[in-house]
XYZ file of C-alpha atoms in Angstrom:
691
model
C -5.607 6.307 -25.461
C -4.981 2.942 -23.805
C -2.744 1.882 -26.694
C -0.715 5.066 -26.372
C -0.224 4.431 -22.646
C 0.874 0.851 -23.341
C 3.425 1.928 -25.989
C 4.839 4.611 -23.690
C 5.190 2.167 -20.803
C 6.916 -0.516 -22.903
C 9.307 1.980 -24.485
C 10.165 3.494 -21.126
C 10.875 0.098 -19.540
C 13.185 -0.915 -22.385
C 15.722 1.849 -21.708
C 18.884 0.265 -20.290
C 20.306 1.644 -17.045
C 23.561 3.535 -17.624
C 24.128 5.525 -14.416
C 24.528 4.454 -10.813
C 24.692 6.308 -7.533
C 22.723 9.399 -8.558
C 21.533 10.995 -5.319
C 17.763 11.659 -5.310
C 16.400 15.016 -4.202
C 13.252 16.227 -2.464
C 10.045 17.576 -3.941
C 8.039 20.576 -2.775
C 6.009 18.283 -0.506
C 9.069 16.925 1.337
C 8.998 13.485 -0.288
C 11.583 12.295 -2.812
C 10.499 13.542 -6.203
C 10.692 16.274 -8.805
C 8.746 19.441 -7.894
C 5.018 18.771 -7.506
C 5.233 15.074 -8.459
C 6.837 12.007 -6.843
C 9.322 9.561 -8.348
C 10.037 5.899 -7.584
C 13.299 6.835 -5.867
C 14.066 6.901 -2.153
C 16.656 8.414 0.147
C 19.492 6.284 1.546
C 18.290 3.839 4.189
C 17.633 5.566 7.519
C 17.945 9.125 6.205
C 15.879 11.778 7.989
C 14.895 15.036 6.255
C 13.051 18.148 7.436
C 12.450 21.517 5.851
C 10.197 24.226 4.467
C 8.848 24.957 0.976
C 7.304 28.271 -0.100
C 5.416 28.531 -3.403
C 4.699 32.184 -4.170
C 1.243 33.241 -2.985
C 0.025 29.663 -2.695
C 1.519 26.860 -0.591
C 3.720 26.756 2.496
C 4.797 23.218 3.372
C 6.551 22.355 6.643
C 7.682 18.733 6.490
C 9.701 16.058 8.232
C 10.180 12.483 7.088
C 12.392 9.446 7.087
C 13.393 6.493 4.927
C 12.282 4.006 7.585
C 13.190 0.971 5.459
C 15.086 0.718 2.158
C 11.721 0.601 0.369
C 9.465 2.621 2.694
C 9.348 6.416 2.940
C 7.093 8.260 5.428
C 6.691 12.045 5.525
C 4.716 14.174 7.974
C 3.603 17.489 6.527
C 1.568 20.568 7.434
C 0.494 22.786 4.547
C -0.911 26.315 4.677
C -2.539 28.065 1.744
C -4.784 31.104 1.155
C -8.312 30.118 2.136
C -11.399 31.573 3.737
C -10.842 29.345 6.766
C -7.265 30.417 7.561
C -6.392 26.872 8.619
C -3.460 24.616 7.857
C -3.811 21.126 6.444
C -1.830 18.358 8.188
C -1.068 15.188 6.298
C 0.916 11.967 6.227
C 2.483 10.928 2.911
C 3.820 7.433 2.227
C 5.638 5.665 -0.601
C 6.410 1.960 -0.953
C 8.852 0.682 -3.557
C 7.521 -2.444 -5.259
C 10.426 -3.162 -7.630
C 14.076 -2.172 -7.659
C 15.526 -0.908 -10.893
C 17.187 -3.713 -12.849
C 19.192 -4.024 -16.056
C 16.022 -4.119 -18.167
C 13.275 -2.827 -15.885
C 12.515 0.486 -14.144
C 11.946 1.040 -10.455
C 8.255 0.878 -9.498
C 6.611 2.508 -6.466
C 3.108 3.047 -5.135
C 2.202 5.836 -2.760
C -0.272 8.332 -1.500
C -0.487 11.908 -0.329
C -2.430 12.379 2.914
C -2.892 8.627 3.473
C -4.426 9.068 6.957
C -6.744 11.934 6.128
C -6.255 15.628 6.763
C -4.378 15.129 10.006
C -7.601 14.089 11.717
C -8.211 11.051 13.883
C -9.420 8.435 11.418
C -8.276 7.626 7.876
C -10.119 9.718 5.333
C -9.471 12.084 2.458
C -8.032 15.557 2.872
C -7.955 18.484 0.493
C -4.633 17.466 -1.062
C -5.200 13.708 -1.010
C -4.105 11.634 -3.972
C -2.616 8.279 -4.911
C -0.202 7.222 -7.605
C 1.818 4.539 -9.348
C 5.168 5.729 -10.691
C 8.158 4.225 -12.503
C 11.657 5.733 -12.699
C 14.513 4.882 -15.057
C 18.065 6.181 -15.281
C 19.609 7.093 -18.626
C 23.239 8.200 -18.197
C 22.991 11.273 -15.920
C 19.259 11.706 -16.410
C 16.570 10.154 -14.215
C 13.214 9.865 -15.992
C 9.898 9.287 -14.222
C 6.407 8.542 -15.474
C 3.348 8.032 -13.299
C -0.405 7.755 -13.191
C -2.288 9.654 -10.494
C -5.671 9.689 -8.797
C -7.282 12.438 -6.745
C -5.121 15.529 -6.309
C -2.378 13.956 -8.425
C -4.730 13.315 -11.353
C -7.142 16.239 -11.439
C -6.741 16.843 -15.189
C -8.300 13.428 -15.863
C -6.633 12.317 -19.097
C -8.284 8.895 -19.120
C -10.989 6.825 -17.469
C -9.869 5.075 -14.302
C -8.739 1.511 -15.178
C -9.383 0.414 -11.574
C -13.043 1.370 -11.428
C -13.932 -2.326 -11.487
C -12.906 -2.366 -7.800
C -16.374 -1.052 -7.078
C -18.461 1.667 -8.657
C -20.052 2.457 -5.307
C -16.645 3.651 -4.089
C -16.210 6.406 -6.664
C -14.371 9.462 -5.330
C -16.799 12.183 -4.345
C -16.023 15.403 -6.169
C -16.906 17.460 -3.069
C -13.833 17.626 -0.777
C -16.055 18.277 2.232
C -17.722 14.916 1.651
C -14.539 13.201 0.500
C -12.816 14.045 3.773
C -14.993 11.555 5.618
C -14.344 8.702 3.238
C -12.215 5.790 4.288
C -9.388 3.932 2.557
C -11.862 2.153 0.291
C -11.959 5.358 -1.803
C -8.338 4.929 -2.902
C -7.675 4.541 -6.656
C -11.397 4.705 -7.479
C -11.890 8.165 -8.975
C -13.698 8.403 -12.273
C -10.661 9.813 -14.087
C -6.875 9.454 -13.855
C -4.033 11.482 -15.313
C -0.426 11.067 -16.370
C 2.433 12.985 -14.777
C 6.183 12.782 -15.136
C 9.445 14.506 -15.798
C 13.200 14.288 -15.729
C 15.971 15.178 -13.288
C 19.354 15.790 -14.886
C 22.364 15.485 -12.600
C 24.822 18.058 -13.881
C 28.627 17.719 -13.880
C 28.678 20.074 -10.868
C 28.516 17.754 -7.844
C 25.280 18.076 -5.914
C 23.434 20.125 -8.560
C 20.515 18.782 -10.579
C 17.999 20.352 -12.968
C 14.327 19.316 -12.933
C 11.573 19.579 -15.519
C 8.120 18.074 -15.013
C 4.516 17.922 -16.116
C 2.041 17.923 -13.205
C -1.583 16.781 -13.453
C -2.669 18.692 -10.319
C -5.202 21.430 -11.188
C -5.346 22.739 -7.578
C -9.026 21.904 -7.321
C -9.231 22.733 -3.608
C -7.878 26.224 -4.197
C -10.313 26.790 -7.053
C -13.201 25.853 -4.791
C -11.989 28.267 -2.089
C -11.449 31.111 -4.551
C -13.490 31.150 -7.785
C -11.005 33.648 -9.252
C -8.012 31.336 -8.777
C -6.322 30.168 -11.972
C -3.766 27.320 -11.725
C -1.599 28.380 -14.661
C 0.501 26.061 -16.812
C 1.013 22.445 -15.642
C 4.745 22.693 -16.471
C 7.330 23.275 -13.726
C 11.110 23.723 -13.806
C 13.638 24.035 -11.029
C 17.012 23.270 -9.472
C 18.139 21.207 -6.480
C 21.567 21.759 -4.942
C 23.396 20.164 -2.006
C 26.336 22.426 -1.071
C 26.962 20.201 1.956
C 25.784 16.674 2.620
C 23.365 17.881 5.317
C 21.703 20.731 3.376
C 19.533 20.766 0.250
C 18.374 23.962 -1.453
C 15.707 24.034 -4.138
C 14.366 26.795 -6.376
C 12.098 26.914 -9.390
C 9.293 28.430 -11.408
C 5.959 26.610 -11.302
C 2.681 27.072 -13.200
C 4.542 29.459 -15.483
C 4.684 32.346 -13.019
C 5.034 31.274 -9.376
C 8.465 31.243 -7.725
C 9.363 28.351 -5.429
C 12.043 28.155 -2.728
C 12.828 25.085 -0.613
C 15.286 24.545 2.245
C 15.788 21.140 3.833
C 18.202 19.535 6.275
C 19.170 15.899 5.695
C 20.762 13.497 8.129
C 22.158 10.145 6.969
C 23.157 7.963 9.968
C 25.546 5.906 7.844
C 27.480 9.002 6.774
C 27.633 10.202 10.385
C 28.912 6.825 11.587
C 31.700 6.896 9.009
C 33.071 10.115 10.532
C 33.117 8.782 14.125
C 36.752 8.590 15.358
C 37.915 5.121 16.343
C 40.356 4.367 19.112
C 42.964 1.661 18.438
C 42.125 -1.791 19.880
C 44.043 -3.150 22.894
C 47.275 -4.940 22.016
C 47.712 -8.658 22.729
C 51.272 -9.449 23.819
C 52.862 -12.784 24.641
C 51.291 -14.747 27.494
C 52.690 -14.053 30.966
C 55.636 -16.316 31.785
C 54.096 -17.410 35.118
C 50.812 -17.028 37.036
C 52.466 -14.444 39.290
C 53.132 -12.198 36.275
C 49.486 -12.219 35.216
C 46.921 -9.570 36.167
C 44.404 -10.371 38.928
C 40.727 -10.296 37.975
C 39.941 -6.904 39.630
C 42.806 -5.290 37.712
C 41.516 -6.720 34.415
C 38.082 -5.159 35.100
C 39.680 -1.818 36.040
C 41.807 -1.847 32.856
C 38.703 -2.565 30.768
C 36.984 0.485 32.249
C 40.006 2.604 31.279
C 39.424 1.389 27.715
C 35.835 2.760 27.979
C 34.279 -0.698 28.266
C 31.331 -1.057 30.692
C 33.145 -3.720 32.769
C 31.372 -4.596 36.022
C 33.154 -7.755 37.181
C 35.877 -10.243 36.205
C 36.753 -13.815 37.176
C 39.827 -16.002 36.642
C 39.381 -19.663 37.554
C 41.420 -22.603 36.246
C 41.578 -22.549 32.457
C 38.813 -19.942 32.154
C 38.694 -16.148 32.458
C 35.458 -14.129 32.283
C 34.540 -10.463 32.039
C 31.022 -9.029 32.529
C 30.013 -6.007 30.411
C 26.937 -4.088 31.603
C 25.383 -2.093 29.991
C 26.811 -3.632 26.817
C 25.955 -2.361 23.355
C 24.494 0.891 24.681
C 27.317 3.122 23.424
C 28.505 4.173 20.001
C 30.468 0.972 19.237
C 28.890 -2.171 17.740
C 28.349 -4.908 20.311
C 30.791 -7.352 18.667
C 33.526 -4.718 18.765
C 33.021 -4.280 22.524
C 33.161 -8.064 22.962
C 36.287 -8.351 20.819
C 38.125 -5.695 22.811
C 37.119 -7.325 26.075
C 38.445 -10.658 24.761
C 41.777 -9.009 23.818
C 42.176 -7.620 27.336
C 41.489 -11.056 28.813
C 43.945 -12.700 26.410
C 46.641 -10.143 27.250
C 46.348 -10.250 31.053
C 45.084 -13.716 32.046
C 47.455 -16.384 33.485
C 49.186 -18.668 30.945
C 47.037 -21.697 31.804
C 43.801 -19.924 30.739
C 42.610 -21.295 27.388
C 38.984 -20.088 27.307
C 37.815 -16.480 27.436
C 34.189 -15.664 28.288
C 32.636 -12.252 27.703
C 29.186 -11.792 29.235
C 27.024 -9.012 27.816
C 24.053 -7.605 29.678
C 22.116 -4.538 30.764
C 20.684 -3.475 34.156
C 21.763 -6.786 35.658
C 20.148 -8.958 32.972
C 22.504 -11.194 30.983
C 22.113 -11.007 27.223
C 24.621 -13.650 26.159
C 27.782 -15.373 27.390
C 30.269 -15.865 24.564
C 33.193 -18.222 25.180
C 36.158 -17.940 22.780
C 39.373 -19.865 22.303
C 42.282 -17.799 23.611
C 44.552 -19.127 20.890
C 42.076 -18.076 18.182
C 41.871 -14.555 19.655
C 45.672 -14.287 19.790
C 45.987 -15.387 16.163
C 43.302 -12.949 14.953
C 44.924 -10.085 16.904
C 48.203 -10.911 15.112
C 46.479 -10.838 11.691
C 46.771 -14.627 11.400
C 43.086 -15.325 11.876
C 39.644 -13.825 11.337
C 36.295 -13.435 13.150
C 34.910 -16.259 11.004
C 37.619 -18.639 12.271
C 36.990 -17.551 15.877
C 33.275 -18.332 15.433
C 34.013 -21.976 14.555
C 35.234 -22.719 18.079
C 32.984 -20.258 19.960
C 30.228 -21.286 22.372
C 27.215 -19.126 23.149
C 25.087 -19.435 26.288
C 22.550 -17.297 28.097
C 24.705 -16.747 31.209
C 28.052 -17.748 32.734
C 26.899 -18.050 36.330
C 26.863 -15.321 38.978
C 29.915 -13.032 39.042
C 32.100 -13.037 42.184
C 31.339 -9.351 42.845
C 29.462 -6.529 41.188
C 30.770 -2.989 40.976
C 28.203 -0.286 41.711
C 27.465 2.121 38.865
C 26.504 5.794 38.845
C 25.687 7.408 35.494
C 24.607 10.875 34.418
C 22.703 11.255 31.153
C 21.925 14.600 29.539
C 19.235 14.578 26.821
C 18.310 17.801 25.013
C 14.999 17.173 23.234
C 12.977 18.967 20.570
C 9.424 17.734 19.921
C 7.383 19.045 17.002
C 3.781 18.498 15.960
C 2.788 18.866 12.304
C -0.742 17.617 12.987
C -2.574 20.762 14.102
C -5.097 22.625 11.955
C -4.669 25.731 14.092
C -0.948 26.233 13.339
C 1.550 24.834 10.818
C 4.079 23.925 13.531
C 3.783 23.420 17.291
C 6.977 22.745 19.228
C 8.350 22.050 22.658
C 12.045 22.142 23.596
C 13.467 20.912 26.892
C 16.469 19.215 28.455
C 16.606 16.254 30.838
C 19.382 15.446 33.280
C 19.062 11.877 34.609
C 21.114 10.399 37.442
C 20.952 6.595 37.606
C 22.460 4.403 40.307
C 22.811 0.597 40.326
C 24.066 -0.258 43.841
C 23.195 -3.958 43.432
C 22.869 -6.176 40.415
C 19.329 -5.767 39.086
C 18.411 -2.783 41.288
C 18.025 0.527 39.436
C 17.405 3.845 41.207
C 16.882 6.869 38.986
C 15.885 10.502 39.261
C 15.692 13.213 36.648
C 15.254 16.955 36.385
C 13.554 18.534 33.362
C 14.329 22.099 32.288
C 11.732 23.540 29.917
C 13.312 25.891 27.390
C 10.547 27.013 25.030
C 7.158 26.024 23.607
C 4.083 27.279 21.759
C 1.720 24.543 22.946
C -1.133 27.041 23.316
C -1.654 26.488 19.563
C -2.683 22.860 20.117
C -6.100 22.016 18.703
C -6.955 20.290 21.982
C -7.015 23.660 23.771
C -10.191 24.665 21.945
C -12.374 22.198 23.900
C -10.604 21.127 27.139
C -11.168 17.519 28.206
C -12.951 16.857 31.489
C -10.351 14.232 32.468
C -7.268 15.020 30.383
C -4.599 12.440 29.657
C -2.076 14.661 27.854
C -4.212 17.505 26.500
C -3.143 19.560 29.547
C 0.476 19.397 28.336
C 0.820 23.228 28.166
C 0.441 23.406 31.961
C 3.426 21.071 32.415
C 5.533 22.942 29.873
C 4.948 26.258 31.690
C 7.060 25.076 34.632
C 10.638 26.236 34.314
C 12.025 23.149 36.067
C 10.493 20.066 37.664
C 11.279 16.510 38.729
C 10.676 14.477 35.588
C 11.276 10.993 37.012
C 11.949 9.460 40.395
C 11.597 5.688 40.529
C 13.052 2.360 41.605
C 13.078 -0.810 39.510
C 14.070 -4.405 40.165
C 15.043 -6.598 37.198
C 15.582 -10.349 37.368
C 15.840 -13.478 35.204
C 13.774 -16.234 36.861
C 14.674 -18.686 34.081
C 16.839 -18.887 30.971
C 14.344 -17.308 28.543
C 12.356 -15.118 30.934
C 13.081 -11.679 32.382
C 10.932 -9.564 34.685
C 10.761 -6.018 35.988
C 8.938 -4.339 38.893
C 8.817 -0.527 38.993
C 7.600 1.950 41.607
C 7.577 5.749 41.626
C 7.188 8.690 39.268
C 7.775 6.982 35.914
C 7.335 10.013 33.668
C 6.422 13.693 33.647
C 2.655 13.175 33.962
C 2.148 9.812 35.684
C 3.435 7.780 38.593
C 2.487 4.501 40.217
C 3.470 0.853 40.170
C 3.993 -1.513 37.260
C 5.325 -4.888 36.234
C 6.557 -6.454 33.008
C 7.516 -9.925 31.822
C 9.405 -10.773 28.619
C 9.889 -14.179 27.015
C 12.862 -14.116 24.619
C 14.759 -17.345 23.834
C 18.489 -16.810 23.317
C 18.747 -17.287 19.537
C 15.132 -16.447 18.654
C 14.308 -13.520 16.407
C 11.019 -13.007 18.232
C 9.894 -12.177 21.743
C 6.636 -11.896 23.705
C 5.998 -9.293 26.369
C 3.294 -8.222 28.817
C 3.232 -5.086 30.963
C 0.580 -4.051 33.526
C 0.500 -0.751 35.400
C -1.617 1.074 37.957
C -0.872 4.790 37.678
C -2.125 8.160 38.915
C -1.850 11.633 37.394
C 0.870 13.928 38.715
C -0.700 17.398 39.060
C 1.286 20.037 37.139
C 1.379 22.350 40.176
C 2.875 19.698 42.507
C 5.508 17.513 40.853
C 5.834 15.034 43.745
C 2.140 14.419 44.454
C -0.206 11.857 42.904
C -3.870 12.787 42.503
C -5.730 9.961 44.318
C -8.928 10.386 42.277
C -7.124 9.924 38.941
C -6.138 6.248 39.206
C -6.250 4.225 36.012
C -5.087 0.848 34.737
C -3.074 0.423 31.570
C -1.148 -2.421 29.964
C -0.240 -4.105 26.706
C 0.638 -7.454 25.239
C 3.500 -7.097 22.753
C 4.992 -9.190 19.965
C 8.525 -8.361 18.759
C 10.097 -9.524 15.503
C 13.755 -8.879 14.656
C 15.337 -8.709 11.238
C 18.677 -10.558 10.927
C 21.208 -8.723 13.062
C 18.450 -7.192 15.216
C 19.140 -3.725 13.801
C 15.483 -3.549 12.712
C 12.669 -4.578 15.033
C 8.937 -4.518 14.382
C 6.535 -4.418 17.319
C 2.792 -4.995 17.591
C 1.118 -3.934 20.841
C -2.503 -4.537 21.834
C -4.070 -3.336 25.044
C -5.536 -0.552 27.154
C -4.196 2.989 26.964
C -4.047 5.708 29.587
C -7.400 7.186 28.586
C -9.144 3.845 29.071
C -9.320 3.339 25.309
C -8.510 -0.023 23.750
C -6.521 -0.407 20.556
C -3.188 -1.268 19.018
C 0.189 0.224 18.167
C 2.604 -0.734 15.400
C 6.235 0.320 15.898
C 9.373 0.109 13.803
C 12.769 0.577 15.486
C 16.096 0.930 13.669
C 19.643 0.934 15.103
C 22.686 2.225 13.206
C 26.415 2.285 13.879
C 27.448 5.064 16.206
C 24.516 4.463 18.572
C 22.035 6.321 16.332
C 18.419 5.225 16.706
C 15.406 5.842 14.448
C 11.860 4.788 15.313
C 8.302 5.299 14.123
C 4.895 4.332 15.433
C 1.210 4.587 14.611
C -1.638 3.903 17.051
C -5.331 3.367 16.477
C -7.806 3.285 19.357
C -11.533 3.617 19.888
C -11.068 6.946 21.687
C -10.941 7.830 25.422
C -13.656 6.591 27.754
C -16.671 8.857 27.721
C -15.581 10.744 24.581
C -18.090 11.167 21.776
C -16.530 11.077 18.319
C -18.113 11.167 14.872
C -15.027 9.348 13.562
C -15.353 6.303 15.822
C -11.603 6.089 16.430
C -8.330 7.916 16.920
C -4.936 7.937 15.254
C -1.687 8.850 16.991
C 1.642 8.729 15.175
C 5.221 9.943 15.190
C 8.865 9.421 14.255
C 11.871 9.954 16.538
C 15.638 10.208 16.068
C 18.293 9.955 18.799
C 21.959 10.774 18.219
C 24.583 10.243 20.960
C 27.104 12.860 21.897
C 30.715 11.860 21.394
C 32.531 11.189 24.694
C 35.045 13.726 25.850
C 35.088 17.317 26.951
C 32.539 18.363 29.537
C 29.691 16.248 28.099
C 28.741 13.005 29.851
C 29.681 9.900 27.823
C 26.047 8.856 27.396
C 24.568 12.223 26.459
C 22.017 12.053 23.633
C 20.246 14.509 21.371
C 16.608 13.553 20.768
C 14.280 14.946 18.125
C 10.745 13.817 17.386
C 7.821 14.688 15.147
C 4.698 13.370 16.819
C 1.187 14.255 17.859
C 1.384 16.348 21.039
C -1.202 16.832 23.758
C -3.560 14.046 22.708
C -5.805 12.050 25.030
C -6.303 9.022 22.787
C -3.737 6.315 22.147
C -1.367 7.406 24.914
C 0.970 4.796 26.399
C 2.872 5.132 29.639
C 6.415 6.286 28.828
C 8.089 3.532 30.775
C 11.698 4.508 31.554
C 13.108 0.958 31.519
C 11.351 -1.354 29.005
C 12.705 -4.902 29.186
C 13.094 -5.391 25.444
C 14.991 -2.130 24.982
C 17.300 -3.105 27.848
C 17.984 -6.594 26.507
C 18.162 -6.226 22.721
C 21.283 -4.040 22.778
C 23.228 -6.827 24.529
C 21.491 -9.794 22.929
C 22.312 -12.559 20.480
C 20.942 -10.739 17.424
C 23.103 -7.623 17.787
C 26.164 -9.757 18.574
C 25.888 -11.971 15.497
C 24.793 -9.068 13.290
C 27.980 -7.117 14.060
C 30.299 -10.160 14.238
C 32.560 -9.037 11.328
C 33.513 -6.053 13.544
C 34.835 -8.344 16.308
C 38.511 -7.468 15.837
C 38.127 -3.772 14.894
C-alpha cells in the first residue's frame, strides 16, 4: 500500500502545469475545495465569502470566511444535521498553503476542520473534526487534487497512520463524546488514514466548472446518532457557476442519492477598488510671474479642500511652502496619491521663489510624516517628464514640520450601518444583530477630539445566545440582548486629548462613554519610530458598566480595571499589520489576543482576531480557558449624493454576548489613528504619487 501511495504521489507531481488563472470555487463546507473535500487552492488575497449549503436530509452549513493572507484561509461555520439533540455544531476551519504550484511541483496545503473544537471555549475535537494534507495540480483546464485525511476526513481508513510515531498515547479516541475534550495534541494521530481527491474541470463557459470527487468521510457522527443511517456511495459530482463576480451557485448529487444546493456571496476588495471612479489630478501650470500673482496660504488650503483633500492649514515662507493634511489616508485614495495631489496644488499656486514643497500627513492632530519635495521635480513629473522614483531621490522625510500657523476646526458626520453575526452558538445556526450608528465628531483645537454618537437598533435574535441559558451574576457582555432591545440610545459621548511629547512617542487621554456598554477614563501611550515597521503600545482604563435602562448613567458598583500591552509588526507598505496583545480583560480575566489587519485600495479594511483567556473572575469552567474570535470587513461609501463622505458599511462574524476575552472598544486607538498617515503607508503607495 505504501508503494502504491508513493507511485501515485510521484506521478501526480510530475504533471507539468499548463493552465493559469483558473478561479477556484467553494466546497459544501464554505472553504475552497471540491464538494466534501478541500483542495490546496485559495481565493484571491483578501476575498471574503459567506453563504449556505443544504445537503438533502443531512447537513445545513451556514458559513463565512476570508482569505486573510495569500496563503491563509479561515472559515467560520455552523452546521445543523438530524440528531437526537437538535443542536447545531459550530466550527472554525483553517487552511495554510505550504508550497505554491511551480513548473514541476504541485501546490501543497495543510489544514483542519473544526480546529478550535466544536465552537466551545477551548481547543478540542468536535463531531466533524478532521485534518488533512492535500496537493493540487493544474492540467490544461482541469485542476486535480489528491489528499490524505485524518478524523472525519479519513473515516474509511485505507492505511495505517504514518504519523503514529508522534506518540501512541495520543491516539484519536473513537468516541466523539470523549474526543471532544481532547486538545491539539490529538491532531494527525488517528490509527487509520484515508485518501481523498478529485478533479474540477473549468468548462469553456466562463464561470462554470464541473466537479467529481472521492470522499473518505463515512459520516461516523451521523451513524452514531442514528443506527439506521447509511452513508451511501463515497462518490460525489456537482457544478459550480459564477454568473456574476459576487455570486457563486453550486449544485450536485452526493453519496449517490442526496441533492446538494449551495449559494454564496463573494467580495474581492481588489476587484471593487478597480471599479472606483477616479477624479483627474490638479493641473500644474507655469509658475506665477510675481509674488503678487501667487495664491496666499489660506487660499491654497481652501482650494485643497475643494479637491476633497483633508487640508487643515497651509504656510508659505521664503523658499518653502507647506500644507497639512489631517486626517490623511483615511479616505478611499492611497496616501501617496493624496500627498501627490497636495504637492501639485502647492506647485501650482506658490510664489515663484518657492523651491521646496512640504506635505505633512497626520490624524487627530498627530503628525505622521512630513515629506519635503523639490518643486522642479514635481513640475517635471506632472508634465510627464519625470516619475515618482525620480522625485524620491531628492525627497526628505521627517516626523513633523513644526507647528502650523493656524488650525482649521473640523466637524465630521459618519454613518455606519453594521451587521454582526455569530456562527458560534449550539442553540441556533445563526444569531444576528443589525444596527446603524451616526457619529458627530468635532476637533475645535489641534489634538482635542469631542465625539457623540446615536445608535439605532434595527433587528436582532440575540435571545438565541447560549449565554442566556445560565445568566452571569456580573455580566460583561452576556446581557447584550437588553441593550439591543432599545430602539435608540447614545452609543458614545467622550472627549479625548492626543499629543506627541517627543518625536517617536504619542499619547492619548480619554474621558466619557467610550462604547455602548462601558464608560470611564483611560490613557494610552504608543512608541513608533518614524521608519520602523514595529511599534509598542500600552493602554490602561478604569471603566464602569452603563446600565441598559439608563444610557447616560454609570453603575458605581461595577468599576473594573482593564489594559493591555501591545506589539505591532507591519509588513512592507503597512497594508498588513499583526498585533499581539497581553493583559487584563473586562471580566478580570488575563490572557492574550492575536490580530491581523489588512488595508486595501478604496479604503476597504479586513481584520481578524482570536483571544484566549483563563475565563472571567469567579467563573468555574471545566475547560480551564476561553476562546473568542471573529473577522470583520468595512467598506466605505462613495462620496456624493446624500451620504456623508466618510460613511462606512461594517460587517462582522464574531462571538456575541460573551463575558470572557472582552476588550474595551476604544473609539480612538493611537495605532489606528497614526498608521493611515504614517511612513509605511506612504512608501508602500509611492508609485501612486502622481495618479
